[in-house]
Coordinates of C-alpha atoms and ligand atoms in Angstrom, one line a residue:
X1 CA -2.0 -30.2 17.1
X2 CA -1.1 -33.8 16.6
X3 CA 2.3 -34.0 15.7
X4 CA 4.0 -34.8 12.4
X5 CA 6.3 -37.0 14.2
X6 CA 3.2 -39.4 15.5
X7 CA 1.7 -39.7 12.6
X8 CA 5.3 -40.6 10.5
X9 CA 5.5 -42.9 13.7
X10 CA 2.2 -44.8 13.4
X11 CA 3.5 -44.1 9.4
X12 CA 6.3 -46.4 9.7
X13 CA 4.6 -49.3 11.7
X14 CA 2.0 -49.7 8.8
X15 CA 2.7 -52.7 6.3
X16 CA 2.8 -50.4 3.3
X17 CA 1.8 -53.8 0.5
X18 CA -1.8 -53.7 2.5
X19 CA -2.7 -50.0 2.9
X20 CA -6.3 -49.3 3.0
X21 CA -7.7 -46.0 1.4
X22 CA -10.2 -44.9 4.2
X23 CA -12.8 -42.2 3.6
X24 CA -16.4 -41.3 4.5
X25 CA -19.1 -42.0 2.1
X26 CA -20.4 -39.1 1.6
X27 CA -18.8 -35.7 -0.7
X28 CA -16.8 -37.3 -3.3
X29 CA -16.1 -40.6 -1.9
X30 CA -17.4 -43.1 -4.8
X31 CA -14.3 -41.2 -7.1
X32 CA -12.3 -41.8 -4.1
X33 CA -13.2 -45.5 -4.0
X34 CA -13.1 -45.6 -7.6
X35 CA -10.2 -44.6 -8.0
X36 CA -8.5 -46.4 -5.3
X37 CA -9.7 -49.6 -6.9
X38 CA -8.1 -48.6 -10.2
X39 CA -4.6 -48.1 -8.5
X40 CA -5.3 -51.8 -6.7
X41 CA -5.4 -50.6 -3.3
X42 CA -8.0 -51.8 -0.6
X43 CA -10.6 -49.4 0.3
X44 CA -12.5 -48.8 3.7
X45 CA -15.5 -46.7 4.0
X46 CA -16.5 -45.1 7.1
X47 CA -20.4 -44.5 7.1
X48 CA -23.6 -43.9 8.9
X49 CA -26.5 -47.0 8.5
X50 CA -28.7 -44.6 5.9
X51 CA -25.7 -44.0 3.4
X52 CA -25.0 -47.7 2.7
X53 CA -27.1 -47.8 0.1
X54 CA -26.0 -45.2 -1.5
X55 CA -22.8 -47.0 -2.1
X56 CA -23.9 -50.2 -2.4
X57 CA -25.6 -49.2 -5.5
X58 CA -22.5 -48.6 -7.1
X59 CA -20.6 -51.9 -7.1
X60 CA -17.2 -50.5 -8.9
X61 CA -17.6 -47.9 -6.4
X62 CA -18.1 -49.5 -3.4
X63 CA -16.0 -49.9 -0.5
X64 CA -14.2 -53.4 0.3
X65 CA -15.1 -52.6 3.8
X66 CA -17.5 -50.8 5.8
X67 CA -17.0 -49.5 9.4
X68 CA -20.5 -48.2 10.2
X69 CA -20.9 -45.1 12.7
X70 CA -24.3 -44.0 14.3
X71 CA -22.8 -40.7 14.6
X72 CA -19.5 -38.7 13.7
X73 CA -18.3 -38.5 17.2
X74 CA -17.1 -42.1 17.1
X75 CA -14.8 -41.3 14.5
X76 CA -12.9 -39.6 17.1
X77 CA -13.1 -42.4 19.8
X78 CA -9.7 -44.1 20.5
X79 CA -10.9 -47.5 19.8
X80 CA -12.2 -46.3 16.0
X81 CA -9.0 -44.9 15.5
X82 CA -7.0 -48.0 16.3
X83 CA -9.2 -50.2 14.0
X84 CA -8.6 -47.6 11.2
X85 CA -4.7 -47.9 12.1
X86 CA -4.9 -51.5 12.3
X87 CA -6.2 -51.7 8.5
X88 CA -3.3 -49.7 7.6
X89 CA -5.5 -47.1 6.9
X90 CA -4.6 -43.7 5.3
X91 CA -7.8 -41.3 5.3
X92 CA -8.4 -38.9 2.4
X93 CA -10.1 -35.7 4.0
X94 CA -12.5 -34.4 1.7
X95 CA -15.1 -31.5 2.5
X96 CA -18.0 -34.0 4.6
X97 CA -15.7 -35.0 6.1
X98 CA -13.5 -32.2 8.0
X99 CA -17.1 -30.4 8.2
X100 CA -18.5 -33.0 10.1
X101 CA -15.7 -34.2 12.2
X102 CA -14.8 -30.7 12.8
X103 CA -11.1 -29.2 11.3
X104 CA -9.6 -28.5 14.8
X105 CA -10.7 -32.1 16.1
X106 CA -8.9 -33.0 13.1
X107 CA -5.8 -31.1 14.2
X108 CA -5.8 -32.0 17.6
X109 CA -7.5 -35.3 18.2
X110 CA -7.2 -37.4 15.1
X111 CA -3.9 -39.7 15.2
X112 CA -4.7 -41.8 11.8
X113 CA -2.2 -40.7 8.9
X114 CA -4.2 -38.6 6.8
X115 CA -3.6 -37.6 2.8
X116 CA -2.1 -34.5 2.4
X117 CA -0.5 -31.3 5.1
X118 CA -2.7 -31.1 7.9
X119 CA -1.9 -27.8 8.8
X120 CA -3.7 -26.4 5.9
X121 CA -6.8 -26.8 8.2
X122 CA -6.2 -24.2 10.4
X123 CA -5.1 -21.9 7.3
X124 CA -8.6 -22.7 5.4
X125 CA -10.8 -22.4 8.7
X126 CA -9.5 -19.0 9.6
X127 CA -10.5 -16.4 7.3
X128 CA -7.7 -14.1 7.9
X129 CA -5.3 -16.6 7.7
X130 CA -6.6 -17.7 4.7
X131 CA -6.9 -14.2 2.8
X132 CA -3.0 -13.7 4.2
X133 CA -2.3 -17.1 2.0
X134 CA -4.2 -15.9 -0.9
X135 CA -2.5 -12.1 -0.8
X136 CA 0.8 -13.9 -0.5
X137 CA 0.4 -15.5 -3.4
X138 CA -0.3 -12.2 -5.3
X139 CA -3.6 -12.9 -6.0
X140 CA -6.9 -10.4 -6.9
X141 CA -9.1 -10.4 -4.4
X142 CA -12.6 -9.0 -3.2
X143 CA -12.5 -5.5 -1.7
X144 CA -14.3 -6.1 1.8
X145 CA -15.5 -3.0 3.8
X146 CA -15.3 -2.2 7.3
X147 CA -16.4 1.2 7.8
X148 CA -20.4 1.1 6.3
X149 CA -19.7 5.0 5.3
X150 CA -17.4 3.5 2.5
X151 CA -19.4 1.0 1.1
X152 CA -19.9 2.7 -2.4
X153 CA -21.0 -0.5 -4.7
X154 CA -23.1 -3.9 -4.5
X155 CA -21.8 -5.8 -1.7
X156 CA -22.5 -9.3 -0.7
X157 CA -22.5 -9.7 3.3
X158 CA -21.3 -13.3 4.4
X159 CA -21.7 -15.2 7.5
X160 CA -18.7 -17.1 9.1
X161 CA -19.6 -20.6 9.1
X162 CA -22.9 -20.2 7.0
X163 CA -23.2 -23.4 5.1
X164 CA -23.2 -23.3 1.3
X165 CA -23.7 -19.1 1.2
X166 CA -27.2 -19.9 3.7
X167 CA -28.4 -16.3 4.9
X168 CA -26.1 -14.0 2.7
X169 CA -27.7 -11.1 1.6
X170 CA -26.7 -8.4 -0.7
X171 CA -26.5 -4.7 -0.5
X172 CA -25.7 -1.5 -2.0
X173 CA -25.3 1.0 1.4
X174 CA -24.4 1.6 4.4
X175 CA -27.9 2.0 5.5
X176 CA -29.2 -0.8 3.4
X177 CA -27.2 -3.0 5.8
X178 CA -28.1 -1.3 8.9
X179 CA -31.3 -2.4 7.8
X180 CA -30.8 -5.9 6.7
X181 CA -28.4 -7.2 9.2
X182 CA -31.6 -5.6 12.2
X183 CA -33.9 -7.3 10.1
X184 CA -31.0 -10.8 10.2
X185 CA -31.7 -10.2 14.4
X186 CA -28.0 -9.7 14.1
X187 CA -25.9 -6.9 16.1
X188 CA -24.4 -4.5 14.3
X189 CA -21.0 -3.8 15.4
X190 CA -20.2 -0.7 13.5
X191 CA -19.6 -2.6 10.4
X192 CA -16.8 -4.9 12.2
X193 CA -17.8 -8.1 13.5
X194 CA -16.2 -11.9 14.1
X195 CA -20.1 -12.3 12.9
X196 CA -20.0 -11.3 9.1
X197 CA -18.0 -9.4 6.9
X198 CA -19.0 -7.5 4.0
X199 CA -17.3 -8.3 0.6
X200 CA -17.5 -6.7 -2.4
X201 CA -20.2 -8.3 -4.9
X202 CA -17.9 -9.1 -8.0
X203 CA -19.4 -8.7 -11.1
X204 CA -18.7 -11.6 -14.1
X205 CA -18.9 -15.1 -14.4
X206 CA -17.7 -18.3 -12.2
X207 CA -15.2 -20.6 -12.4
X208 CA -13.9 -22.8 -10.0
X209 CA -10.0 -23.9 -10.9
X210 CA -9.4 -26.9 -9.3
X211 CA -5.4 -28.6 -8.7
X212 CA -3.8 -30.7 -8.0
X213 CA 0.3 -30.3 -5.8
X214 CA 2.1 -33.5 -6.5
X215 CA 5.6 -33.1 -4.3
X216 CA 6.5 -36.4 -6.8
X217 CA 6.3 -34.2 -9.5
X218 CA 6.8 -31.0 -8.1
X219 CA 4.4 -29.5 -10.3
X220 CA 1.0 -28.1 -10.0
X221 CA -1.6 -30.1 -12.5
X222 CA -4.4 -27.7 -13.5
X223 CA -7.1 -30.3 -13.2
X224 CA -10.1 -29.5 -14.2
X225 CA -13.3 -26.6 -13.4
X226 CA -16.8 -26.2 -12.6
X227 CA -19.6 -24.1 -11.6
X228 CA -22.1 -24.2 -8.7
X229 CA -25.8 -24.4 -9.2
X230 CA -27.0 -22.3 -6.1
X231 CA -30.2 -22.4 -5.5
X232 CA -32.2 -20.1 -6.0
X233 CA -30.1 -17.1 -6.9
X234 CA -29.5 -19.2 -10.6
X235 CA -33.2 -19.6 -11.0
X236 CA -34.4 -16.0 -9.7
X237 CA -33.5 -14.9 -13.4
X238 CA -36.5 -17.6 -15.2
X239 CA -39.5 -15.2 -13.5
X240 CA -37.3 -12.1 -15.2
X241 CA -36.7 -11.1 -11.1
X242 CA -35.6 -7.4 -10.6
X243 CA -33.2 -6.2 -8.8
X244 CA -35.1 -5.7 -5.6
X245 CA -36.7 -9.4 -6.0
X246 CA -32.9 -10.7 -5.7
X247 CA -32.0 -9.0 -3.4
X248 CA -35.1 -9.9 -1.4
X249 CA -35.3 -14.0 -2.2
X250 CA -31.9 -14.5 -3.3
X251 CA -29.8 -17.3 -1.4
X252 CA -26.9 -18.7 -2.5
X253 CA -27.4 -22.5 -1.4
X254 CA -25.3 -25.0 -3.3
X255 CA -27.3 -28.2 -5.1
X256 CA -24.8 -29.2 -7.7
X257 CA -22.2 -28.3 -10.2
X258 CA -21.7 -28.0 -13.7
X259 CA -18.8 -28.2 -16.3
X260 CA -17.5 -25.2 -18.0
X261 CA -14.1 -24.5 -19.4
X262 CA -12.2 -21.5 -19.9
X263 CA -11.1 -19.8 -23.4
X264 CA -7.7 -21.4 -24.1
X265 CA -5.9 -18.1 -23.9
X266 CA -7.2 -17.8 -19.9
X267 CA -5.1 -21.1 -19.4
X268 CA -2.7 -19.2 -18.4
X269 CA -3.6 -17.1 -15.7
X270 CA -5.2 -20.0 -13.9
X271 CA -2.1 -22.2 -14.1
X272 CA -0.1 -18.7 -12.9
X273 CA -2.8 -18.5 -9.9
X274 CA -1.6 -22.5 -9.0
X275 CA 1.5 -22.4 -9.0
X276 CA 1.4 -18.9 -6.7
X277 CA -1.3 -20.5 -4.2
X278 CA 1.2 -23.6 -4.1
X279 CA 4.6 -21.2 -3.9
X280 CA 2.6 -19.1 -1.0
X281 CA 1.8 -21.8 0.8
X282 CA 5.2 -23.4 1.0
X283 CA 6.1 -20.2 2.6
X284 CA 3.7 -20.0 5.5
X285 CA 3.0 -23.6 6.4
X286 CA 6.2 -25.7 4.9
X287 CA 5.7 -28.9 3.1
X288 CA 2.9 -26.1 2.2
X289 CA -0.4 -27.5 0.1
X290 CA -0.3 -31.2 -0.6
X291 CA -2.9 -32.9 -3.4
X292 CA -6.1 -31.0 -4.0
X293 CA -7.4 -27.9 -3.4
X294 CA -10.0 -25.1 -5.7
X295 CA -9.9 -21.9 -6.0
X296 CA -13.5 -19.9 -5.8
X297 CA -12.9 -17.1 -8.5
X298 CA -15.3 -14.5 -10.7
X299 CA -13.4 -14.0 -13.9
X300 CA -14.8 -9.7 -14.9
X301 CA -15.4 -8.4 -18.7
X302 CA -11.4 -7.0 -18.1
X303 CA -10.5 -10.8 -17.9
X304 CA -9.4 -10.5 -14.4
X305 CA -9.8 -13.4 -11.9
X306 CA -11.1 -12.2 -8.3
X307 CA -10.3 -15.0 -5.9
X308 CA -12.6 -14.9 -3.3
X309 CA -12.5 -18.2 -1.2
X310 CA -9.9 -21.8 -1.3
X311 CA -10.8 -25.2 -0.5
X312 CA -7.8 -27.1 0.4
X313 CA -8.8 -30.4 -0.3
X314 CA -10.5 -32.4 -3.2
X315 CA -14.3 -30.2 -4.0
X316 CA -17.8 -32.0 -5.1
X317 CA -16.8 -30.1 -8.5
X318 CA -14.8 -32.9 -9.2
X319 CA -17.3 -35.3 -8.8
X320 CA -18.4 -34.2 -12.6
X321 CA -14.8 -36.2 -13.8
X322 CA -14.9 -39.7 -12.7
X323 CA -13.4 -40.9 -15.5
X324 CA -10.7 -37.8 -16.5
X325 CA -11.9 -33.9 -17.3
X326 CA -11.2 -31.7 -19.8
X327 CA -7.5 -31.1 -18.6
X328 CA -6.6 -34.4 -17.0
X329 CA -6.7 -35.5 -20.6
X330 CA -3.8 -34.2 -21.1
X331 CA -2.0 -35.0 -18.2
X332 CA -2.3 -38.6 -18.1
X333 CA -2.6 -40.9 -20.6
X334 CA -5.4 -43.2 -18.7
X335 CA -8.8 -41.7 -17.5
X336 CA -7.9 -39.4 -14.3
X337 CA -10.7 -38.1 -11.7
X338 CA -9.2 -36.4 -8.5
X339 CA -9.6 -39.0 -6.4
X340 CA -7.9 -41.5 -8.6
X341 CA -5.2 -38.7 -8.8
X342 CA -5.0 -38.8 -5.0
X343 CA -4.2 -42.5 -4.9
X344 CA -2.0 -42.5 -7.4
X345 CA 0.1 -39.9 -5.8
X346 CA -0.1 -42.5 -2.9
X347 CA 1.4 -45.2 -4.7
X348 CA 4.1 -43.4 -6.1
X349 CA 5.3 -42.0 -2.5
X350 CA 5.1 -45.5 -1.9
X351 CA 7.2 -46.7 -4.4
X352 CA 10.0 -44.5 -3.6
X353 CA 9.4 -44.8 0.3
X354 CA 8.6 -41.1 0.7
X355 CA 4.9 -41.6 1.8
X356 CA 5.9 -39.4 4.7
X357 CA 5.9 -36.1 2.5
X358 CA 2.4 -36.8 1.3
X359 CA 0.7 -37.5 4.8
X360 CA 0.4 -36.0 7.7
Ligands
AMP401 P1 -19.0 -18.8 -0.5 O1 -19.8 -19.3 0.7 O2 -18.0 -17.7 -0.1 O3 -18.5 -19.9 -1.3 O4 -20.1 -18.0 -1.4 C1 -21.3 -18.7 -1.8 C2 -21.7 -18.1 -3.2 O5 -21.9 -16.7 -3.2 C3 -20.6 -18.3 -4.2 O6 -20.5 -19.6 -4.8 C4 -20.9 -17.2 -5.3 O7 -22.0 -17.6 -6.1 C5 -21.4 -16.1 -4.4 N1 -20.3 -15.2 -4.0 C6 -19.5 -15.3 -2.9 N2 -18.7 -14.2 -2.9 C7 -19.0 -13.4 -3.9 C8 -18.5 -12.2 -4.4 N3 -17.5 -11.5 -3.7 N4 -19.0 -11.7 -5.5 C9 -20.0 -12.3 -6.1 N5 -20.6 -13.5 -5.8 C10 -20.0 -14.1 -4.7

């Protein structure tokens, strides 16, 4: 693990008037640039030769400066690092990003200050460690069975690693599974496995919190919520599929989001469920969570919110509020997205000279 000491090191020999807000163009980076521009900072975007145009195409969103990479792997070459340091660059780490550089390269092999706790990586990547942060923090979670006799009710199996829910498949036994997972060419490891796990298949409706931790404030900004389109599993229900036929074709790949809010009255609970994630986290991994970070939650008809994954970082929810959501309205007077919250939370440290609790 790169230390925090390095990094407040390389922290102190940047000139803080010319900081450079560095991301990679991908994920939610034109909010990012976006918003960096509205705060007046300089911004830097890392990218491959295809994704130029992408942000090209969105002048107010484009980046001042591009370093251009032919593959991820340079971003982890000694040389790329010291230009980024060089620009006084501090990186915002959004989901594209740590996927694709890889969250322990980013823990052991990335020396450029970064927004936010890095050790929240290791507590995000590793499932246990993660559902130990979210039972901390008092939350409702997902029964998930390990002995197959037990499995009583609709159960969704997951895949470590599977990207955006590719190859889950639901089922209702034990011998259903024994079944499906053959049928996956998958071993079955009575039930246990560092494979899969079986979760419970929550029944109600989603909605995806997402927060903001400002240590300026010390509070915990409820910022604004979505809902993933997953493809197909949200279109099965146009040919009137049955039961069997979801269970069959269903997949659970995301392809975008969509805005929802909650009844006023469930306000509540989700600012409850922030502020506990937050208070958890500062148990197990002091500073604890820094800036972003969604909770992945089914709300049942008894009004109860089952938590069943956290992204520590700013989610592609967010990219549905460039200009300020349904609750950053009411937080700040001008319009808010995420990643404008982000740099703004960088120029405050800044101001006070305290950029050293924000990055790591
Ligand atoms: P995940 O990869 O854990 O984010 O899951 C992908 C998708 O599967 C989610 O966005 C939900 O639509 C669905 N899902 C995951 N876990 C559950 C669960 N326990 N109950 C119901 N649906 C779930």
């Amino acid at each position: 693990m790169i230390s925090k000491d390095e990094i407040d090191e390389a922290l102190r020999r940047y000139d803080k008037e010319r900081i450079t807000i560095a991301t990679l163009c991908s994920h939610s980076a034109l909010q990012i640039f976006l918003g960096a521009k509205q705060e007046g900072f300089r911004t830097l975007g890392i990218c491959k030769p295809e994704s130029k145009k992408v942000y090209d195409s969105f002048p107010l969103a484009s980046p001042d400066e591009y370093l251009v990479v032919d593959s991820f792997e340079e971003i982890l070459e000694d040389e790329f690092q010291m230009e980024l340091r060089k620009r006084n660059a501090v990186v915002i780490p959004h989901g594209s990003f740590v996927e694709y550089v890889g969250p322990k390269n980013l823990e052991t092999g990335f020396f450029v200050p970064m927004f936010g706790n890095r050790k929240v990586l290791e507590w995000e990547r590793d499932r246990k460690k993660e559902m130990k942060w979210l039972q901390k923090a008092g939350l409702t979670l997902p029964q998930v069975f390990e002995d197959l006799a037990e499995i009583d009710r609709l159960c969704l199996v997951k895949f470590y690693g599977a990207k955006g829910g590719r190859g889950f498949f639901l089922v209702g036994s034990g011998e259903e599974f024994k079944e499906k997972i053959a049928k996956a060419g998958r071993k079955l490891l009575n039930g246990e496995s560092d494979d899969y796990f079986i979760q419970e298949y929550v029944l109600g409706l989603r909605y995806y919190p997402h927060y903001f931790y400002s240590p300026t404030f010390r509070r915990t900004e409820l910022f604004g919520v979505d809902r993933r389109d997953e493809c197909n599993i949200d279109g099965l229900y146009r040919i009137g599929a049955t039961r069997e036929e979801i269970q069959k074709f269903g997949s659970y790949v995301v392809t975008g989001n969509l805005p929802v809010v909650v009844r006023e009255s469930l306000l509540n609970k989700l600012i409850d469920m922030g502020n506990k994630v937050v208070a958890a986290s500062q148990d197990l991994f002091p500073p604890g969570i820094v800036g972003p970070f969604c909770l992945e939650t089914i709300c049942r008809d008894d009004l109860e919110f089952v938590t069943f994954e956290i992204s520590a970082r700013i989610v592609a929810g967010t990219n549905l509020y460039p200009l300020g959501s349904q609750y950053s309205c009411y937080l700040f007077e001008e319009p808010m997205s995420m990643g404008r919250r982000i740099v703004r939370e960088i120029k405050l440290a800044s101001e006070k000279e305290r950029l050293e609790d924000i990055i790591y």
